[in-house]
């Protein structure tokens, strides 16, 4: 029988790299146990949601085509999401093509000409700039006469309550709060912090709609933004809640009237949520949701393992090795183009799919420098699967996330280190 250490060696991990990893892992036992407890809690939350809605075999295999009237799989799944997020309703559809689409849909559906949108947490995710019209773009909210304002975070990354109070006016209809730092350097907000901000905003203007971009945050904690006052929470099914199985899709959970608006915007006025065939993807949506708490736990362990490895080797890591986690993204500042390339090639070499491909830095639309991306994923672009990308510019940071299982995340991180060692970029202590 092949020994575990032989497998690592055969896959290309030298014994010094393996041993360095094992030493660090010894120190992470308590944190990993806490992650497993959160996953256990969220597992029960998901199972209870499915039981309350009496999910049955018909939900999984009902093959709706055409208009998709009365699709029990789709309608029940939306009820399950509402149970899990403790909301009045949800829209969970393969017709929502990605996270940006889900956010764009929630905004477009609930804003009208003359309304103002406020981001009280600084600049939103890059793709939202064109949705809102911060960067002029065809079809943006700006083109429909919806204005936008933004307040910056304080230097320590907390909310500037005075500025937020001043920014809220009689036209402020909706505020959008991005939970994850995404690819910025600010901290990711905890659900509790988000709740404090929402409470503050609602004291000033009780009828303002509070929306949270929940991408990368689902199931990281035992509560979600909808548990602390958010009227809408929005995310992508090829990130956390799809559990790696959903091949496409997005979700919006929240207040019933706001979700209905989203339905009318997604399909058509008058039709709303009544149409939209699910085309056989329902089993993957249910089963992915069922697995999501465990998958997120594996990703979190990977992120913490990477933070500890690279911090010990002297690199700046965000979040640092000890901070509490509110999303699954890990940034590592490698400080050189060679470092970014070696790291990403290591991640790629550990993939189950396309492991033999050698990623190269490349010009990408929307980026102002070349970018190198590593992904050997079952679902294109899925970032709940182990993936990394790095813009080829100072501070030469890689953003690393995902891992469908802890075992694979661990292999990927060890392989990134193996490539760094192989290229003479780090020396192990
Ligand atoms: C990924 C992400 C988005 C956009 O999702 P896509 O599926 O890439 O369109 C928006 N906001 C945040 C914080 C994200 O992480």
XYZ file of N, CA and C in Angstrom, residues 12-224:
639
model
N 4.892 15.256 -6.002
C 5.901 16.290 -6.238
C 6.250 17.137 -5.032
N 5.737 16.780 -3.841
C 6.026 17.559 -2.633
C 7.248 16.949 -1.929
N 8.315 17.716 -1.804
C 9.499 17.167 -1.103
C 9.211 17.051 0.398
N 9.968 16.187 1.059
C 9.646 15.875 2.458
C 9.826 17.096 3.367
N 10.769 18.003 3.050
C 10.958 19.203 3.889
C 9.706 20.084 3.862
N 9.103 20.202 2.692
C 7.884 21.017 2.565
C 6.751 20.364 3.352
N 6.619 19.059 3.194
C 5.563 18.340 3.910
C 5.733 18.515 5.417
N 6.971 18.330 5.897
C 7.223 18.412 7.340
C 6.962 19.812 7.889
N 7.351 20.826 7.112
C 7.095 22.213 7.515
C 5.587 22.437 7.686
N 4.819 21.929 6.756
C 3.363 22.034 6.846
C 2.820 21.323 8.070
N 3.283 20.123 8.316
C 2.780 19.337 9.451
C 3.063 20.027 10.785
N 4.256 20.644 10.873
C 4.606 21.356 12.106
C 3.603 22.470 12.393
N 3.323 23.251 11.357
C 2.377 24.360 11.528
C 0.975 23.854 11.847
N 0.590 22.774 11.196
C -0.759 22.238 11.415
C -0.984 21.858 12.872
N 0.081 21.394 13.516
C -0.026 21.038 14.922
C -0.537 22.197 15.766
N -0.223 23.418 15.338
C -0.625 24.599 16.115
C -2.041 25.072 15.784
N -2.644 24.488 14.759
C -3.932 25.016 14.274
C -5.132 24.185 14.725
N -4.851 23.207 15.588
C -5.897 22.252 15.960
C -7.163 22.934 16.503
N -6.969 23.868 17.431
C -8.145 24.498 18.057
C -8.948 25.318 17.062
N -8.235 26.016 16.190
C -8.969 26.823 15.203
C -9.747 25.936 14.250
N -9.143 24.839 13.855
C -9.842 23.928 12.949
C -11.070 23.326 13.637
N -10.953 23.062 14.934
C -12.107 22.513 15.659
C -13.246 23.533 15.689
N -12.902 24.799 15.852
C -13.945 25.838 15.873
C -14.626 25.932 14.505
N -13.840 25.788 13.450
C -14.422 25.807 12.100
C -15.372 24.627 11.914
N -14.957 23.463 12.402
C -15.828 22.284 12.286
C -17.132 22.467 13.064
N -17.058 23.150 14.206
C -18.298 23.389 14.974
C -19.241 24.316 14.209
N -18.688 25.344 13.568
C -19.526 26.232 12.751
C -20.158 25.444 11.606
N -19.361 24.575 10.978
C -19.887 23.770 9.863
C -21.002 22.838 10.352
N -20.821 22.292 11.547
C -21.836 21.398 12.116
C -23.147 22.170 12.316
N -23.026 23.369 12.875
C -24.204 24.217 13.102
C -24.915 24.507 11.775
N -24.115 24.923 10.789
C -24.719 25.283 9.501
C -25.277 24.071 8.764
N -24.662 22.898 8.995
C -25.201 21.674 8.400
C -26.620 21.421 8.910
N -26.812 21.596 10.224
C -28.144 21.380 10.799
C -29.124 22.413 10.269
N -28.639 23.646 10.123
C -29.507 24.708 9.598
C -30.008 24.342 8.190
N -29.106 23.818 7.370
C -29.477 23.445 5.996
C -30.432 22.251 5.996
N -30.111 21.230 6.781
C -30.981 20.045 6.810
C -32.367 20.426 7.322
N -32.399 21.244 8.384
C -33.698 21.655 8.913
C -34.508 22.428 7.865
N -33.806 23.297 7.120
C -34.485 24.059 6.065
C -35.095 23.125 5.026
N -34.355 22.089 4.655
C -34.859 21.147 3.656
C -36.031 20.336 4.207
N -35.944 19.957 5.487
C -37.033 19.175 6.083
C -38.309 20.014 6.217
N -38.138 21.263 6.656
C -39.318 22.141 6.815
C -40.078 22.280 5.507
N -39.332 22.314 4.397
C -39.974 22.485 3.096
C -40.365 21.155 2.468
N -40.118 20.061 3.203
C -40.450 18.720 2.701
C -39.880 18.482 1.304
N -38.589 18.693 1.185
C -37.904 18.390 -0.079
C -38.095 16.903 -0.362
N -38.493 16.569 -1.571
C -38.683 15.164 -1.928
C -38.064 14.885 -3.291
N -38.117 13.635 -3.692
C -37.422 13.219 -4.903
C -37.889 13.997 -6.126
N -39.165 14.332 -6.128
C -39.729 15.067 -7.259
C -39.051 16.426 -7.427
N -38.645 17.033 -6.295
C -37.967 18.338 -6.362
C -36.640 18.207 -7.118
N -35.994 17.059 -6.938
C -34.663 16.875 -7.521
C -34.733 16.543 -9.009
N -35.760 15.783 -9.387
C -35.749 15.220 -10.735
C -36.857 15.726 -11.643
N -37.670 16.650 -11.157
C -38.714 17.206 -12.010
C -38.021 17.989 -13.117
N -38.187 17.554 -14.356
C -37.466 18.224 -15.430
C -38.375 19.243 -16.102
N -38.222 20.508 -15.709
C -39.044 21.550 -16.308
C -38.332 22.115 -17.527
N -39.083 22.245 -18.627
C -38.552 22.944 -19.805
C -39.601 23.978 -20.212
N -39.367 24.679 -21.287
C -40.348 25.665 -21.753
C -40.530 26.774 -20.731
N -41.781 27.126 -20.453
C -42.040 28.214 -19.502
C -41.627 27.867 -18.074
N -41.721 26.597 -17.756
C -41.365 26.186 -16.398
C -42.406 26.554 -15.363
N -43.688 26.517 -15.742
C -44.738 26.784 -14.742
C -44.727 25.698 -13.675
N -45.036 26.060 -12.464
C -45.223 25.096 -11.365
C -44.079 24.107 -11.224
N -42.870 24.586 -11.290
C -41.724 23.694 -11.100
C -41.521 23.506 -9.596
N -41.856 22.323 -9.057
C -41.788 22.148 -7.603
C -40.347 22.215 -7.086
N -39.397 21.775 -7.907
C -37.996 21.816 -7.483
C -37.541 23.241 -7.255
N -37.825 24.101 -8.209
C -37.410 25.503 -8.132
C -38.119 26.221 -6.980
N -39.431 26.063 -6.904
C -40.186 26.807 -5.887
C -39.833 26.350 -4.479
N -39.627 25.038 -4.305
C -39.274 24.521 -2.979
C -37.870 24.979 -2.595
N -36.945 24.976 -3.565
C -35.580 25.404 -3.248
C -35.574 26.856 -2.765
N -36.404 27.680 -3.377
C -36.465 29.081 -2.949
C -36.990 29.188 -1.522
N -37.914 28.294 -1.179
C -38.408 28.260 0.194
C -37.291 27.808 1.158
N -36.503 26.837 0.725
C -35.394 26.348 1.564
C -34.397 27.482 1.829
N -34.052 28.225 0.799
C -33.145 29.367 0.992
C -33.745 30.358 1.988
N -35.051 30.598 1.860
C -35.709 31.532 2.784
C -35.620 31.014 4.223
N -35.756 29.707 4.421
C -35.615 29.148 5.777
C -34.200 29.367 6.297
N -33.214 29.088 5.447
C -31.815 29.148 5.892
C -31.403 30.591 6.209
N -31.853 31.511 5.373
C -31.488 32.922 5.596
C -32.486 33.639 6.509
N -33.508 32.910 6.956
C -34.543 33.497 7.817
C -35.143 34.744 7.174
N -35.561 34.583 5.926
C -36.176 35.690 5.192
C -37.581 35.294 4.747
N -38.333 36.268 4.262
C -39.699 35.981 3.796
C -39.706 35.281 2.444
N -38.643 35.485 1.676
C -38.623 34.875 0.348
C -37.228 34.800 -0.219
N -37.126 34.174 -1.393
C -35.827 34.084 -2.078
C -36.048 33.838 -3.563
N -35.081 34.216 -4.337
C -35.058 33.951 -5.774
C -33.738 33.225 -6.016
N -33.824 31.965 -6.474
C -32.608 31.153 -6.665
C -32.731 30.506 -8.034
N -31.966 30.959 -8.985
C -32.231 30.562 -10.363
C -30.975 30.327 -11.184
N -31.065 29.354 -12.110
C -29.959 29.213 -13.068
C -29.946 30.364 -14.080
N -31.082 31.075 -14.197
C -31.111 32.215 -15.126
C -30.333 33.413 -14.584
N -30.003 33.389 -13.296
C -29.109 34.416 -12.747
C -27.696 33.907 -13.038
N -26.997 34.578 -13.942
C -25.808 33.956 -14.542
C -24.567 33.998 -13.663
N -24.486 34.937 -12.716
C -23.292 35.034 -11.863
C -23.595 36.023 -10.730
N -22.618 36.256 -9.878
C -22.827 37.149 -8.738
C -23.117 38.580 -9.166
N -22.379 39.065 -10.153
C -22.604 40.427 -10.641
C -24.030 40.581 -11.140
N -24.520 39.562 -11.842
C -25.884 39.603 -12.359
C -26.899 39.659 -11.214
N -26.673 38.858 -10.192
C -27.594 38.843 -9.052
C -27.645 40.216 -8.380
N -26.479 40.837 -8.224
C -26.420 42.161 -7.591
C -27.073 43.211 -8.481
N -26.766 43.145 -9.766
C -27.335 44.082 -10.730
C -28.859 43.958 -10.754
N -29.330 42.716 -10.672
C -30.763 42.438 -10.670
C -31.431 43.027 -9.421
N -30.853 42.789 -8.269
C -31.437 43.283 -7.019
C -31.488 44.808 -7.012
N -30.448 45.434 -7.546
C -30.416 46.907 -7.590
C -31.414 47.431 -8.609
N -31.340 46.916 -9.826
C -32.208 47.399 -10.905
C -33.682 47.205 -10.589
N -33.987 46.113 -9.851
C -35.381 45.797 -9.554
C -35.966 46.716 -8.495
N -35.132 47.228 -7.626
C -35.647 47.955 -6.468
C -35.337 49.447 -6.472
N -34.700 49.931 -7.517
C -34.444 51.370 -7.650
C -35.237 51.909 -8.835
N -35.649 53.165 -8.722
C -36.395 53.807 -9.794
C -35.709 55.131 -10.127
N -35.967 55.660 -11.319
C -35.344 56.944 -11.678
C -35.557 57.987 -10.583
N -34.488 58.710 -10.256
C -34.574 59.727 -9.210
C -34.108 59.224 -7.847
N -34.055 57.896 -7.690
C -33.576 57.330 -6.425
C -32.055 57.443 -6.340
N -31.557 57.382 -5.104
C -30.111 57.356 -4.911
C -29.704 56.063 -4.200
N -28.582 55.527 -4.661
C -27.960 54.344 -4.067
C -26.750 54.813 -3.275
N -26.578 54.276 -2.070
C -25.436 54.680 -1.236
C -24.611 53.445 -0.861
N -23.298 53.532 -1.045
C -22.392 52.526 -0.477
C -21.682 53.165 0.704
N -22.001 52.739 1.936
C -21.371 53.349 3.112
C -20.044 52.685 3.476
N -19.532 51.822 2.595
C -18.325 51.043 2.926
C -17.238 51.206 1.865
N -17.232 52.365 1.192
C -16.218 52.599 0.168
C -16.588 51.952 -1.155
N -15.596 51.898 -2.012
C -15.784 51.404 -3.381
C -16.250 49.947 -3.418
N -17.290 49.663 -4.216
C -17.717 48.266 -4.320
C -16.817 47.466 -5.273
N -17.083 46.165 -5.328
C -16.389 45.220 -6.214
C -16.301 45.784 -7.639
N -15.175 45.552 -8.287
C -14.897 46.105 -9.619
C -16.068 46.034 -10.607
N -16.683 44.859 -10.708
C -17.719 44.690 -11.732
C -18.957 45.544 -11.425
N -19.118 45.913 -10.162
C -20.264 46.745 -9.781
C -20.092 48.192 -10.268
N -18.864 48.587 -10.540
C -18.634 49.959 -11.005
C -19.385 50.216 -12.297
N -19.415 49.226 -13.163
C -20.136 49.407 -14.422
C -21.640 49.223 -14.235
N -22.033 48.373 -13.317
C -23.464 48.204 -13.030
C -24.041 49.539 -12.559
N -23.337 50.175 -11.649
C -23.817 51.422 -11.060
C -23.605 52.594 -12.015
N -22.507 52.522 -12.784
C -22.178 53.629 -13.671
C -21.102 54.534 -13.085
N -20.384 54.032 -12.091
C -19.240 54.772 -11.545
C -18.231 54.934 -12.686
N -18.028 53.835 -13.429
C -17.366 53.917 -14.729
C -18.485 53.903 -15.760
N -18.533 54.923 -16.632
C -19.639 54.981 -17.587
C -19.751 53.659 -18.358
N -20.980 53.160 -18.454
C -21.155 51.861 -19.084
C -22.565 51.745 -19.626
N -22.731 51.020 -20.718
C -24.059 50.912 -21.336
C -24.996 50.114 -20.436
N -26.174 50.667 -20.218
C -27.177 49.972 -19.413
C -27.013 50.158 -17.912
N -26.094 51.027 -17.507
C -25.847 51.214 -16.072
C -27.042 51.874 -15.386
N -27.085 51.803 -14.065
C -28.129 52.485 -13.296
C -28.085 53.984 -13.581
N -26.898 54.535 -13.769
C -26.766 55.971 -14.051
C -27.548 56.355 -15.303
N -27.526 55.485 -16.321
C -28.255 55.784 -17.555
C -29.762 55.853 -17.319
N -30.234 55.218 -16.253
C -31.664 55.264 -15.924
C -31.980 56.338 -14.886
N -31.025 57.239 -14.664
C -31.305 58.353 -13.763
C -31.251 57.988 -12.288
N -30.503 56.946 -11.964
C -30.318 56.574 -10.557
C -28.930 57.054 -10.138
N -28.879 57.888 -9.121
C -27.589 58.457 -8.731
C -26.947 57.582 -7.649
N -25.683 57.863 -7.423
C -24.882 57.019 -6.528
C -24.041 57.901 -5.625
N -23.955 57.539 -4.370
C -22.983 58.209 -3.516
C -22.297 57.170 -2.647
N -21.167 57.550 -2.120
C -20.302 56.597 -1.422
C -19.613 57.312 -0.275
N -19.517 56.644 0.869
C -18.675 57.201 1.933
C -17.524 56.231 2.162
N -16.382 56.790 2.527
C -15.187 55.967 2.705
C -15.145 55.410 4.119
N -14.387 54.345 4.299
C -14.156 53.811 5.636
C -13.121 54.692 6.335
N -13.114 54.673 7.657
C -12.066 55.384 8.402
C -10.734 54.654 8.199
N -9.619 55.333 8.483
C -8.313 54.704 8.229
C -8.144 53.333 8.902
N -8.837 53.111 10.038
C -8.696 51.802 10.694
C -9.659 50.756 10.132
N -10.374 51.100 9.038
C -11.250 50.116 8.393
C -12.645 50.051 8.974
N -12.970 50.939 9.942
C -14.326 50.925 10.519
C -15.208 51.948 9.788
N -16.501 51.932 10.125
C -17.469 52.770 9.424
C -17.367 54.228 9.867
N -17.482 55.135 8.929
C -17.480 56.571 9.228
C -18.933 57.012 9.414
N -19.445 56.800 10.640
C -20.870 57.035 10.889
C -21.296 58.470 10.600
N -20.444 59.448 10.920
C -20.808 60.848 10.644
C -21.021 61.057 9.151
N -20.089 60.540 8.367
C -20.195 60.706 6.913
C -21.434 59.999 6.376
N -21.738 58.823 6.927
C -22.910 58.075 6.464
C -24.175 58.883 6.762
N -24.242 59.435 7.980
C -25.424 60.222 8.350
C -25.611 61.399 7.391
N -24.496 62.071 7.067
C -24.578 63.216 6.143
C -24.984 62.790 4.737
N -24.552 61.582 4.327
C -24.799 61.142 2.939
C -26.244 60.717 2.710
N -26.933 60.336 3.788
C -28.318 59.879 3.623
C -29.230 61.084 3.416
N -29.995 61.060 2.335
C -30.905 62.178 2.048
C -32.276 61.636 1.656
N -33.179 62.538 1.270
C -34.554 62.101 1.015
C -34.642 61.179 -0.211
N -33.614 61.209 -1.061
C -33.640 60.331 -2.243
C -32.966 58.977 -1.990
N -32.288 58.838 -0.861
C -31.581 57.572 -0.595
C -32.599 56.448 -0.435
N -32.578 55.514 -1.388
C -33.586 54.449 -1.384
C -32.998 53.136 -0.903
N -31.717 52.921 -1.222
C -31.118 51.610 -0.956
C -29.644 51.801 -0.590
N -29.191 51.082 0.410
C -27.750 51.088 0.673
C -27.203 49.691 0.415
N -26.001 49.645 -0.148
C -25.382 48.364 -0.459
C -24.107 48.203 0.361
N -24.029 47.081 1.056
C -22.887 46.804 1.929
C -22.194 45.551 1.416
N -20.945 45.678 1.022
C -20.183 44.511 0.573
C -19.486 43.899 1.781
N -19.839 42.646 2.060
C -19.299 41.975 3.249
C -17.809 41.660 3.090
N -17.471 41.039 1.978
C -16.084 40.612 1.750
C -15.237 41.777 1.263
N -13.968 41.754 1.603
C -13.075 42.784 1.078
C -12.871 42.607 -0.416
N -13.211 41.414 -0.936
C -12.945 41.146 -2.346
C -11.452 41.253 -2.571
N -11.061 42.033 -3.568
C -9.634 42.157 -3.854
C -9.093 43.509 -3.403
N -9.675 44.044 -2.327
C -9.147 45.273 -1.721
C -8.376 44.896 -0.463
N -7.784 45.903 0.166
C -6.988 45.597 1.362
C -7.731 45.915 2.657
N -8.960 46.443 2.551
C -9.705 46.714 3.784
C -10.082 45.396 4.454
N -10.455 45.453 5.751
C -10.891 44.195 6.368
C -12.257 43.766 5.848
N -12.527 42.478 5.929
C -13.873 41.961 5.666
C -14.697 42.198 6.925
N -15.972 42.549 6.752
C -16.796 42.843 7.923
C -17.397 41.562 8.495
N -17.496 41.529 9.815
C -18.235 40.439 10.438
C -19.723 40.734 10.274
N -20.533 39.694 10.416
C -21.979 39.886 10.315
C -22.449 40.846 11.409
N -21.847 40.748 12.590
C -22.223 41.623 13.700
C -21.974 43.091 13.341
N -20.811 43.372 12.765
C -20.513 44.754 12.345
C -21.539 45.246 11.327
N -21.889 44.384 10.388
C -22.869 44.759 9.362
C -24.196 45.100 10.041
N -24.562 44.315 11.053
C -25.800 44.570 11.788
C -25.787 45.933 12.455
N -24.640 46.320 12.988
C -24.531 47.633 13.650
C -24.719 48.768 12.636
N -24.129 48.585 11.471
C -24.261 49.613 10.431
C -25.720 49.724 9.961
N -26.359 48.574 9.773
C -27.759 48.584 9.326
C -28.638 49.264 10.378
N -28.422 48.929 11.643
C -29.224 49.533 12.713
C -29.053 51.053 12.708
N -27.827 51.505 12.506
C -27.549 52.945 12.471
C -28.305 53.610 11.318
N -28.199 52.999 10.148
C -28.855 53.567 8.958
C -30.378 53.612 9.150
N -30.928 52.537 9.732
C -32.387 52.466 9.902
C -32.888 53.461 10.952
N -32.028 53.808 11.917
C -32.439 54.838 12.883
C -32.595 56.178 12.183
N -31.720 56.428 11.193
C -31.785 57.702 10.466
C -32.920 57.694 9.458
N -33.065 56.572 8.749
C -34.092 56.476 7.712
C -34.685 55.068 7.714
N -35.756 54.856 8.470
C -36.272 53.494 8.690
C -36.668 52.760 7.407
N -37.090 53.479 6.370
C -37.596 52.753 5.192
C -36.516 52.496 4.134
N -35.267 52.812 4.431
C -34.226 52.569 3.432
C -34.005 51.053 3.314
N -33.795 50.581 2.079
C -33.570 49.144 1.857
C -32.085 48.848 2.071
N -31.784 47.893 2.944
C -30.382 47.545 3.207
C -30.048 46.220 2.530
N -29.159 46.296 1.550
C -28.756 45.108 0.783
C -27.312 44.746 1.126
N -27.040 43.454 1.225
C -25.660 43.010 1.493
C -25.173 42.119 0.351
N -24.027 42.492 -0.223
C -23.314 41.618 -1.155
C -22.623 40.570 -0.297
N -23.190 39.361 -0.298
C -22.756 38.303 0.623
C -21.734 37.356 -0.017
N -21.236 37.694 -1.214
C -20.307 36.815 -1.943
C -19.111 36.427 -1.060
N -18.788 35.162 -1.050
C -17.665 34.573 -0.298
C -17.911 34.500 1.207
N -19.081 34.989 1.678
C -19.305 35.019 3.118
C -20.226 33.929 3.640
N -21.021 33.308 2.768
C -22.046 32.364 3.232
C -21.426 31.220 4.032
N -22.017 30.918 5.153
C -21.663 29.775 6.024
C -20.293 29.911 6.691
N -19.671 31.078 6.594
C -18.407 31.268 7.324
C -18.705 31.476 8.802
N -19.861 32.102 9.095
C -20.289 32.282 10.478
C -21.604 31.512 10.674
N -22.117 31.547 11.910
C -23.380 30.851 12.161
C -24.588 31.742 11.874
N -24.347 33.033 11.660
C -25.443 33.918 11.260
C -25.098 34.562 9.919
N -26.138 35.016 9.232
C -25.973 35.684 7.939
C -26.497 37.120 8.089
